[in-house]
PDB file of C-alpha atoms in Angstrom:
ATOM      1  CA  MET A  11      12.383  30.783  -3.250  1.00  0.00           C
ATOM      2  CA  GLN A  12      14.020  28.117  -1.070  1.00  0.00           C
ATOM      3  CA  GLU A  13      12.963  29.964   2.091  1.00  0.00           C
ATOM      4  CA  ASN A  14       9.359  30.107   0.828  1.00  0.00           C
ATOM      5  CA  GLN A  15       9.408  26.382   0.019  1.00  0.00           C
ATOM      6  CA  ASN A  16      10.812  25.585   3.469  1.00  0.00           C
ATOM      7  CA  THR A  17       7.995  27.612   5.034  1.00  0.00           C
ATOM      8  CA  GLN A  18       5.374  25.768   2.975  1.00  0.00           C
ATOM      9  CA  THR A  19       6.899  22.404   3.927  1.00  0.00           C
ATOM     10  CA  ALA A  20       6.867  23.373   7.604  1.00  0.00           C
ATOM     11  CA  GLU A  21       3.203  24.396   7.326  1.00  0.00           C
ATOM     12  CA  ALA A  22       2.391  21.023   5.725  1.00  0.00           C
ATOM     13  CA  GLU A  23       4.152  19.213   8.570  1.00  0.00           C
ATOM     14  CA  ALA A  24       2.243  21.282  11.126  1.00  0.00           C
ATOM     15  CA  LEU A  25      -1.090  20.480   9.460  1.00  0.00           C
ATOM     16  CA  GLN A  26      -0.241  16.770   9.456  1.00  0.00           C
ATOM     17  CA  ALA A  27       0.628  16.925  13.161  1.00  0.00           C
ATOM     18  CA  LYS A  28      -2.631  18.759  13.840  1.00  0.00           C
ATOM     19  CA  GLN A  29      -4.608  16.085  12.004  1.00  0.00           C
ATOM     20  CA  MET A  30      -2.844  13.305  13.946  1.00  0.00           C
ATOM     21  CA  GLY A  31      -3.724  15.046  17.194  1.00  0.00           C
ATOM     22  CA  PHE A  32      -7.425  14.993  16.349  1.00  0.00           C
ATOM     23  CA  LEU A  33      -7.207  11.342  15.296  1.00  0.00           C
ATOM     24  CA  GLN A  34      -5.502  10.345  18.535  1.00  0.00           C
ATOM     25  CA  ARG A  35      -8.347  11.986  20.447  1.00  0.00           C
ATOM     26  CA  GLY A  36     -10.921  10.266  18.249  1.00  0.00           C
ATOM     27  CA  ASP A  37     -12.367  13.633  17.222  1.00  0.00           C
ATOM     28  CA  ILE A  38     -13.325  13.056  13.583  1.00  0.00           C
ATOM     29  CA  ASP A  39     -15.732  16.009  13.421  1.00  0.00           C
ATOM     30  CA  GLY A  40     -13.108  18.384  14.780  1.00  0.00           C
ATOM     31  CA  MET A  41     -10.431  16.991  12.471  1.00  0.00           C
ATOM     32  CA  VAL A  42     -12.495  17.442   9.323  1.00  0.00           C
ATOM     33  CA  GLU A  43     -13.707  20.901  10.279  1.00  0.00           C
ATOM     34  CA  GLU A  44     -10.261  22.174  11.291  1.00  0.00           C
ATOM     35  CA  CYS A  45      -8.017  20.367   8.787  1.00  0.00           C
ATOM     36  CA  TYR A  46     -10.121  20.152   5.599  1.00  0.00           C
ATOM     37  CA  ALA A  47     -11.526  22.920   3.421  1.00  0.00           C
ATOM     38  CA  ALA A  48     -15.323  23.155   3.314  1.00  0.00           C
ATOM     39  CA  ASP A  49     -15.370  21.800  -0.259  1.00  0.00           C
ATOM     40  CA  ALA A  50     -12.531  19.306   0.239  1.00  0.00           C
ATOM     41  CA  ARG A  51     -12.516  16.055  -1.703  1.00  0.00           C
ATOM     42  CA  ILE A  52     -11.325  12.553  -0.837  1.00  0.00           C
ATOM     43  CA  HIS A  53     -11.246  10.475  -4.007  1.00  0.00           C
ATOM     44  CA  GLY A  54     -10.436   6.868  -4.848  1.00  0.00           C
ATOM     45  CA  PHE A  55     -10.936   4.977  -8.074  1.00  0.00           C
ATOM     46  CA  THR A  56     -14.101   3.406  -6.594  1.00  0.00           C
ATOM     47  CA  PHE A  57     -15.464   6.248  -4.458  1.00  0.00           C
ATOM     48  CA  ARG A  58     -15.677  10.020  -4.114  1.00  0.00           C
ATOM     49  CA  ALA A  59     -16.513  12.020  -1.009  1.00  0.00           C
ATOM     50  CA  GLU A  60     -16.856  15.796  -1.232  1.00  0.00           C
ATOM     51  CA  GLY A  61     -17.688  18.304   1.500  1.00  0.00           C
ATOM     52  CA  HIS A  62     -17.474  17.923   5.271  1.00  0.00           C
ATOM     53  CA  PRO A  63     -20.482  15.606   5.871  1.00  0.00           C
ATOM     54  CA  ALA A  64     -19.344  13.109   3.205  1.00  0.00           C
ATOM     55  CA  LEU A  65     -15.732  13.259   4.394  1.00  0.00           C
ATOM     56  CA  LYS A  66     -16.738  12.507   7.973  1.00  0.00           C
ATOM     57  CA  GLU A  67     -18.786   9.512   6.854  1.00  0.00           C
ATOM     58  CA  LEU A  68     -15.970   8.139   4.677  1.00  0.00           C
ATOM     59  CA  ILE A  69     -13.267   8.632   7.311  1.00  0.00           C
ATOM     60  CA  ARG A  70     -15.359   6.866   9.957  1.00  0.00           C
ATOM     61  CA  LEU A  71     -15.888   3.959   7.546  1.00  0.00           C
ATOM     62  CA  TYR A  72     -12.167   3.845   6.744  1.00  0.00           C
ATOM     63  CA  LEU A  73     -11.153   3.826  10.413  1.00  0.00           C
ATOM     64  CA  SER A  74     -13.676   1.088  11.177  1.00  0.00           C
ATOM     65  CA  ARG A  75     -12.227  -1.049   8.383  1.00  0.00           C
ATOM     66  CA  LEU A  76      -8.665  -0.395   9.569  1.00  0.00           C
ATOM     67  CA  SER A  77      -9.558  -1.401  13.128  1.00  0.00           C
ATOM     68  CA  THR A  78     -10.061  -5.019  12.049  1.00  0.00           C
ATOM     69  CA  LEU A  79      -6.856  -5.391  10.030  1.00  0.00           C
ATOM     70  CA  GLY A  80      -3.790  -5.194  12.276  1.00  0.00           C
ATOM     71  CA  GLU A  81      -0.437  -3.487  12.726  1.00  0.00           C
ATOM     72  CA  ARG A  82       0.411  -0.583  10.437  1.00  0.00           C
ATOM     73  CA  ILE A  83       3.878   0.285   9.139  1.00  0.00           C
ATOM     74  CA  ILE A  84       4.713   3.511   7.303  1.00  0.00           C
ATOM     75  CA  ASP A  85       6.780   2.616   4.216  1.00  0.00           C
ATOM     76  CA  LYS A  86       7.090   6.111   2.786  1.00  0.00           C
ATOM     77  CA  PHE A  87       6.369   9.532   4.189  1.00  0.00           C
ATOM     78  CA  THR A  88       7.244  12.603   2.138  1.00  0.00           C
ATOM     79  CA  VAL A  89       6.282  16.159   2.987  1.00  0.00           C
ATOM     80  CA  GLY A  90       6.683  18.598   0.128  1.00  0.00           C
ATOM     81  CA  LYS A  91       5.570  22.023  -0.912  1.00  0.00           C
ATOM     82  CA  ASN A  92       1.836  21.887  -0.213  1.00  0.00           C
ATOM     83  CA  PHE A  93       1.497  18.103  -0.216  1.00  0.00           C
ATOM     84  CA  ILE A  94       1.915  15.051   2.024  1.00  0.00           C
ATOM     85  CA  TRP A  95       2.620  11.691   0.347  1.00  0.00           C
ATOM     86  CA  MET A  96       2.412   8.425   2.269  1.00  0.00           C
ATOM     87  CA  GLU A  97       2.616   4.673   1.632  1.00  0.00           C
ATOM     88  CA  MET A  98       1.606   2.220   4.373  1.00  0.00           C
ATOM     89  CA  THR A  99       1.557  -1.561   4.924  1.00  0.00           C
ATOM     90  CA  ILE A 100      -1.044  -3.198   7.174  1.00  0.00           C
ATOM     91  CA  GLN A 101      -0.411  -6.746   8.388  1.00  0.00           C
ATOM     92  CA  PRO A 102      -3.642  -8.647   9.129  1.00  0.00           C
ATOM     93  CA  PRO A 103      -3.534 -11.494  11.681  1.00  0.00           C
ATOM     94  CA  GLN A 104      -3.880 -13.876   8.737  1.00  0.00           C
ATOM     95  CA  GLY A 105      -3.271 -13.540   5.026  1.00  0.00           C
ATOM     96  CA  ASN A 106      -1.217 -11.204   2.879  1.00  0.00           C
ATOM     97  CA  PRO A 107      -0.403  -7.614   3.870  1.00  0.00           C
ATOM     98  CA  VAL A 108      -2.587  -4.768   2.663  1.00  0.00           C
ATOM     99  CA  LYS A 109      -0.645  -1.892   1.104  1.00  0.00           C
ATOM    100  CA  ILE A 110      -2.098   1.558   0.543  1.00  0.00           C
ATOM    101  CA  TYR A 111      -0.948   4.966  -0.664  1.00  0.00           C
ATOM    102  CA  GLU A 112      -2.410   8.413  -0.282  1.00  0.00           C
ATOM    103  CA  VAL A 113      -1.546  11.956  -1.249  1.00  0.00           C
ATOM    104  CA  LYS A 114      -3.013  14.988   0.502  1.00  0.00           C
ATOM    105  CA  PHE A 115      -2.791  18.423  -1.101  1.00  0.00           C
ATOM    106  CA  ILE A 116      -2.890  21.686   0.851  1.00  0.00           C
ATOM    107  CA  GLN A 117      -4.237  25.132   0.056  1.00  0.00           C
ATOM    108  CA  ASN A 118      -4.747  28.055   2.425  1.00  0.00           C
ATOM    109  CA  GLY A 119      -3.651  25.969   5.399  1.00  0.00           C
ATOM    110  CA  LYS A 120      -6.108  23.075   4.884  1.00  0.00           C
ATOM    111  CA  PHE A 121      -6.354  19.872   2.879  1.00  0.00           C
ATOM    112  CA  TYR A 122      -8.433  20.452  -0.235  1.00  0.00           C
ATOM    113  CA  LEU A 123      -7.798  17.166  -2.072  1.00  0.00           C
ATOM    114  CA  GLN A 124      -6.863  13.683  -0.857  1.00  0.00           C
ATOM    115  CA  LEU A 125      -6.305  10.725  -3.192  1.00  0.00           C
ATOM    116  CA  PHE A 126      -6.424   7.209  -1.766  1.00  0.00           C
ATOM    117  CA  GLY A 127      -5.085   4.182  -3.653  1.00  0.00           C
ATOM    118  CA  LEU A 128      -4.276   0.524  -3.067  1.00  0.00           C
ATOM    119  CA  ARG A 129      -0.913  -1.043  -3.813  1.00  0.00           C
ATOM    120  CA  GLN A 130      -1.984  -4.529  -2.686  1.00  0.00           C
ATOM    121  CA  GLY A 131      -5.205  -5.986  -1.300  1.00  0.00           C
ATOM    122  CA  THR A 132      -8.015  -3.786   0.004  1.00  0.00           C
ATOM    123  CA  VAL A 133      -9.254  -2.250   3.232  1.00  0.00           C
ATOM    124  CA  TRP A 134     -12.821  -2.124   1.930  1.00  0.00           C
ATOM    125  CA  GLN A 135     -15.663  -4.636   2.030  1.00  0.00           C
ATOM    126  CA  PRO A 136     -17.489  -5.599  -1.201  1.00  0.00           C
ATOM    127  CA  ASP A 137     -20.619  -3.518  -0.570  1.00  0.00           C
ATOM    128  CA  ASP A 138     -18.903  -0.380   0.784  1.00  0.00           C
ATOM    129  CA  PHE A 139     -19.244   1.534  -2.501  1.00  0.00           C
ATOM    130  CA  SER A 140     -21.710  -0.634  -4.406  1.00  0.00           C
ATOM    131  CA  GLY A 141     -23.699   2.370  -5.633  1.00  0.00           C
ATOM    132  CA  PHE A 142     -20.692   4.301  -6.937  1.00  0.00           C
ATOM    133  CA  THR A 143     -20.655   5.341 -10.587  1.00  0.00           C
ATOM    134  CA  ALA A 144     -17.211   6.277 -11.880  1.00  0.00           C
ATOM    135  CA  PRO A 145     -17.014   9.735 -13.487  1.00  0.00           C
ATOM    136  CA  ASP A 146     -16.165  10.206 -17.142  1.00  0.00           C
ATOM    137  CA  SER A 147     -12.424   9.673 -17.607  1.00  0.00           C
ATOM    138  CA  SER A 148     -12.170  10.461 -21.335  1.00  0.00           C
ATOM    139  CA  MET A 149     -10.099  13.587 -20.673  1.00  0.00           C
ATOM    140  CA  ALA A 150      -7.655  11.617 -18.530  1.00  0.00           C
ATOM    141  CA  ARG A 151      -7.391   8.852 -21.133  1.00  0.00           C
ATOM    142  CA  ALA A 152      -6.634  11.327 -23.930  1.00  0.00           C
ATOM    143  CA  PHE A 153      -4.051  13.076 -21.762  1.00  0.00           C
ATOM    144  CA  HIS A 154      -2.467   9.746 -20.811  1.00  0.00           C
ATOM    145  CA  SER A 155      -2.348   8.571 -24.435  1.00  0.00           C
ATOM    146  CA  ARG A 156      -0.410  11.671 -25.495  1.00  0.00           C
ATOM    147  CA  TYR A 157       1.916  11.192 -22.524  1.00  0.00           C
ATOM    148  CA  LEU A 158       2.659   7.629 -23.655  1.00  0.00           C
ATOM    149  CA  GLU A 159       3.232   8.722 -27.247  1.00  0.00           C
ATOM    150  CA  PHE A 160       6.022  11.074 -26.218  1.00  0.00           C
ATOM    151  CA  HIS A 161       7.597   8.287 -24.145  1.00  0.00           C
ATOM    152  CA  SER A 162       7.328   5.774 -26.999  1.00  0.00           C
ATOM    153  CA  GLU A 163       8.948   8.240 -29.419  1.00  0.00           C
ATOM    154  CA  GLY A 164      11.618   9.337 -26.930  1.00  0.00           C
ATOM    155  CA  ASP A 165      10.513  12.933 -27.547  1.00  0.00           C
ATOM    156  CA  PHE A 166      11.749  14.718 -24.437  1.00  0.00           C
ATOM    157  CA  ASN A 167      11.297  18.165 -25.997  1.00  0.00           C
ATOM    158  CA  GLY A 168       7.682  17.529 -26.931  1.00  0.00           C
ATOM    159  CA  LEU A 169       6.983  16.038 -23.520  1.00  0.00           C
ATOM    160  CA  ALA A 170       8.509  18.950 -21.617  1.00  0.00           C
ATOM    161  CA  ASP A 171       6.911  21.658 -23.745  1.00  0.00           C
ATOM    162  CA  ASP A 172       3.484  20.078 -24.227  1.00  0.00           C
ATOM    163  CA  PHE A 173       2.925  18.679 -20.754  1.00  0.00           C
ATOM    164  CA  PHE A 174       4.694  20.746 -18.115  1.00  0.00           C
ATOM    165  CA  THR A 175       4.384  24.304 -16.850  1.00  0.00           C
ATOM    166  CA  GLU A 176       7.553  26.372 -16.578  1.00  0.00           C
ATOM    167  CA  ASP A 177       7.552  25.951 -12.785  1.00  0.00           C
ATOM    168  CA  ALA A 178       6.600  22.261 -12.756  1.00  0.00           C
ATOM    169  CA  GLN A 179       7.985  19.764 -10.255  1.00  0.00           C
ATOM    170  CA  LEU A 180       8.420  16.009 -10.850  1.00  0.00           C
ATOM    171  CA  ILE A 181       9.109  13.644  -7.947  1.00  0.00           C
ATOM    172  CA  THR A 182       9.839   9.915  -7.819  1.00  0.00           C
ATOM    173  CA  ALA A 183      11.675   7.769  -5.293  1.00  0.00           C
ATOM    174  CA  ARG A 184      15.025   8.914  -6.715  1.00  0.00           C
ATOM    175  CA  VAL A 185      14.273  12.077  -8.649  1.00  0.00           C
ATOM    176  CA  ASP A 186      13.106  15.504  -7.496  1.00  0.00           C
ATOM    177  CA  VAL A 187      13.416  18.094 -10.253  1.00  0.00           C
ATOM    178  CA  SER A 188      11.869  21.538 -10.518  1.00  0.00           C
ATOM    179  CA  GLY A 189      11.340  23.665 -13.597  1.00  0.00           C
ATOM    180  CA  ARG A 190      10.542  22.708 -17.181  1.00  0.00           C
ATOM    181  CA  GLU A 191      14.173  22.810 -18.298  1.00  0.00           C
ATOM    182  CA  ALA A 192      15.304  20.496 -15.504  1.00  0.00           C
ATOM    183  CA  ILE A 193      12.451  18.127 -16.355  1.00  0.00           C
ATOM    184  CA  ARG A 194      13.442  18.272 -20.038  1.00  0.00           C
ATOM    185  CA  GLN A 195      17.004  17.291 -19.128  1.00  0.00           C
ATOM    186  CA  MET A 196      15.818  14.505 -16.855  1.00  0.00           C
ATOM    187  CA  PHE A 197      13.714  12.955 -19.631  1.00  0.00           C
ATOM    188  CA  GLN A 198      16.536  13.416 -22.148  1.00  0.00           C
ATOM    189  CA  ASP A 199      18.871  11.495 -19.830  1.00  0.00           C
ATOM    190  CA  LEU A 200      16.217   8.843 -19.135  1.00  0.00           C
ATOM    191  CA  PHE A 201      15.298   8.279 -22.798  1.00  0.00           C
ATOM    192  CA  ALA A 202      19.000   7.930 -23.673  1.00  0.00           C
ATOM    193  CA  LYS A 203      19.153   4.936 -21.326  1.00  0.00           C
ATOM    194  CA  GLU A 204      15.772   3.385 -22.164  1.00  0.00           C
ATOM    195  CA  SER A 205      14.551   1.607 -25.277  1.00  0.00           C
ATOM    196  CA  GLY A 206      11.601  -0.553 -26.278  1.00  0.00           C
ATOM    197  CA  PHE A 207       9.042   1.400 -24.243  1.00  0.00           C
ATOM    198  CA  THR A 208       5.761  -0.535 -24.535  1.00  0.00           C
ATOM    199  CA  PRO A 209       2.493   0.257 -22.713  1.00  0.00           C
ATOM    200  CA  LEU A 210       0.768  -2.927 -21.531  1.00  0.00           C
ATOM    201  CA  SER A 211      -2.365  -1.869 -19.651  1.00  0.00           C
ATOM    202  CA  VAL A 212      -4.132   0.881 -17.738  1.00  0.00           C
ATOM    203  CA  GLU A 213      -5.654  -0.648 -14.616  1.00  0.00           C
ATOM    204  CA  ASN A 214      -7.271   2.498 -13.212  1.00  0.00           C
ATOM    205  CA  ILE A 215      -7.629   6.049 -14.456  1.00  0.00           C
ATOM    206  CA  THR A 216      -9.668   9.057 -13.334  1.00  0.00           C
ATOM    207  CA  ASN A 217      -9.589  12.835 -13.257  1.00  0.00           C
ATOM    208  CA  ASP A 218     -11.213  15.926 -11.873  1.00  0.00           C
ATOM    209  CA  HIS A 219     -10.915  19.519 -13.026  1.00  0.00           C
ATOM    210  CA  ASP A 220      -7.471  19.891 -11.434  1.00  0.00           C
ATOM    211  CA  TYR A 221      -5.822  16.461 -11.539  1.00  0.00           C
ATOM    212  CA  ILE A 222      -5.236  13.305 -13.549  1.00  0.00           C
ATOM    213  CA  TRP A 223      -4.497  10.054 -11.735  1.00  0.00           C
ATOM    214  CA  PHE A 224      -3.784   6.639 -13.163  1.00  0.00           C
ATOM    215  CA  GLU A 225      -2.289   3.219 -12.473  1.00  0.00           C
ATOM    216  CA  ALA A 226      -0.661   1.536 -15.471  1.00  0.00           C
ATOM    217  CA  THR A 227       1.754  -1.219 -16.471  1.00  0.00           C
ATOM    218  CA  VAL A 228       4.534  -0.722 -19.034  1.00  0.00           C
ATOM    219  CA  LYS A 229       7.748  -2.455 -20.016  1.00  0.00           C
ATOM    220  CA  SER A 230      11.025  -1.337 -21.570  1.00  0.00           C
ATOM    221  CA  SER A 231      14.724  -2.154 -21.540  1.00  0.00           C
ATOM    222  CA  LEU A 232      14.669  -0.919 -17.933  1.00  0.00           C
ATOM    223  CA  GLY A 233      12.191  -3.646 -16.906  1.00  0.00           C
ATOM    224  CA  GLN A 234       8.476  -4.114 -16.445  1.00  0.00           C
ATOM    225  CA  ARG A 235       6.741  -2.008 -13.814  1.00  0.00           C
ATOM    226  CA  ARG A 236       3.289  -1.052 -12.619  1.00  0.00           C
ATOM    227  CA  VAL A 237       3.176   2.557 -11.502  1.00  0.00           C
ATOM    228  CA  TYR A 238       0.822   5.158 -10.137  1.00  0.00           C
ATOM    229  CA  ASP A 239       0.970   8.730 -11.378  1.00  0.00           C
ATOM    230  CA  VAL A 240      -0.694  11.743  -9.814  1.00  0.00           C
ATOM    231  CA  MET A 241      -0.582  14.913 -11.914  1.00  0.00           C
ATOM    232  CA  LEU A 242      -1.914  18.258 -10.750  1.00  0.00           C
ATOM    233  CA  ILE A 243      -3.107  20.351 -13.692  1.00  0.00           C
ATOM    234  CA  ARG A 244      -3.117  24.092 -14.252  1.00  0.00           C
ATOM    235  CA  ASP A 245      -4.327  25.552 -17.565  1.00  0.00           C
ATOM    236  CA  GLY A 246      -4.046  22.156 -19.218  1.00  0.00           C
ATOM    237  CA  LYS A 247      -0.469  21.434 -18.123  1.00  0.00           C
ATOM    238  CA  VAL A 248       1.148  19.537 -15.271  1.00  0.00           C
ATOM    239  CA  TYR A 249       2.651  21.585 -12.465  1.00  0.00           C
ATOM    240  CA  LEU A 250       3.239  18.701 -10.058  1.00  0.00           C
ATOM    241  CA  GLN A 251       3.770  15.034 -10.911  1.00  0.00           C
ATOM    242  CA  LEU A 252       4.261  12.326  -8.291  1.00  0.00           C
ATOM    243  CA  VAL A 253       5.234   8.837  -9.497  1.00  0.00           C
ATOM    244  CA  GLY A 254       5.149   5.779  -7.250  1.00  0.00           C
ATOM    245  CA  SER A 255       5.688   2.056  -7.763  1.00  0.00           C
ATOM    246  CA  LEU A 256       3.023  -0.631  -7.445  1.00  0.00           C
ATOM    247  CA  MET A 257       5.233  -3.398  -8.874  1.00  0.00           C
ATOM    248  CA  GLY A 258       8.841  -3.399 -10.079  1.00  0.00           C
ATOM    249  CA  ALA A 259      11.442  -0.647 -10.066  1.00  0.00           C
ATOM    250  CA  LEU A 260      10.670   2.774 -11.490  1.00  0.00           C
ATOM    251  CA  PRO A 261      12.735   3.591 -14.592  1.00  0.00           C
ATOM    252  CA  THR A 262      14.381   6.493 -12.794  1.00  0.00           C
ATOM    253  CA  GLU A 263      15.573   4.106 -10.076  1.00  0.00           C
ATOM    254  CA  VAL A 264      17.205   1.841 -12.661  1.00  0.00           C
ATOM    255  CA  ALA A 265      18.525   4.519 -15.022  1.00  0.00           C
ATOM    256  CA  PHE A 266      19.871   6.799 -12.300  1.00  0.00           C
ATOM    257  CA  ALA A 267      20.907   4.142  -9.781  1.00  0.00           C
ATOM    258  CA  ASN A 268      24.292   5.779  -9.285  1.00  0.00           C
ATOM    259  CA  ASP A 269      23.073   9.368  -9.560  1.00  0.00           C
ATOM    260  CA  THR A 270      21.321  11.860  -7.329  1.00  0.00           C
ATOM    261  CA  THR A 271      19.037  13.940  -9.524  1.00  0.00           C
ATOM    262  CA  THR A 272      17.648  16.949  -7.735  1.00  0.00           C
ATOM    263  CA  SER A 273      17.033  20.581  -8.508  1.00  0.00           C
TER     264      SER A 273
END
C-alpha cells in the first residue's frame, strides 16, 4: 500500500511540474488540454468553470488579475495521494497582502477538480463574476449540521461511523491519519482535550456531487478559529478531508502540540 501511495504522490508531483512548465511558456491552451480532464471543474464560492473552454477563460482572467498584484510567496505546498494542496500570499505594492488557497484533485493522470478559496483579500474585481448564481447548497448545509452535532456532543464513535469511509484520510497542519479506526482514535483524543465547542457562523458553503466545501468559525476551550474544510464524498461518506486555517490555530495544533499524529 505504501509503495502504491508513493507512486501516486510521485505522479501528482510530475503533473504539477508539467503544469508549471506550460505556465512558464505562457501556453494556457496546452496546459488545460494536457493537464485537465475534458470535463474538469474549477470552482470557487463565487464562480464555477467546467470544461476546457471555460477553464481557459477563467485561468486567463486569474493570471491577468495576478499580474497586477505583486510578489508571490508559497506558504504551504502539500502533495498527497491524488491531490495537490497549496496556500499562497501575494504582496501588492500597496495595501494588505492577499492570501489564497487551492486544492487540485487528480484522476487518471489529470486534474479533474480544482477548488480556489481566499484566506484574506481578493484577486478578483467586483464585476468579474457578477452574473454568477450560487448552486443549491442545502445538501452541504445538512451534512455540515450533522458534522457539528457530533462535535458538540463529543461523539467520536458516531462521527467516525456516520461520516467516514473505512479507508478515509484526514489531514490538517499537524495530523495525517488514514483509516476509520485511526480517525476515530484521533477524534476521541481531541474531544478529551476540548470542551465548550460552539459554532459561531458559516461564511461560505457549497457542494457538488462529489465534494462538500465550507468556511466556518467556531470556538471552544482550544480557542476561536475560522477554518476551511474540503471533504471528498463517496457513497455519502467522506473519504478525504483536508482542514486548513483562515484565522487562529486549528484544534489539532493546540491539542496535539507535543504530539506527532500520523498513520
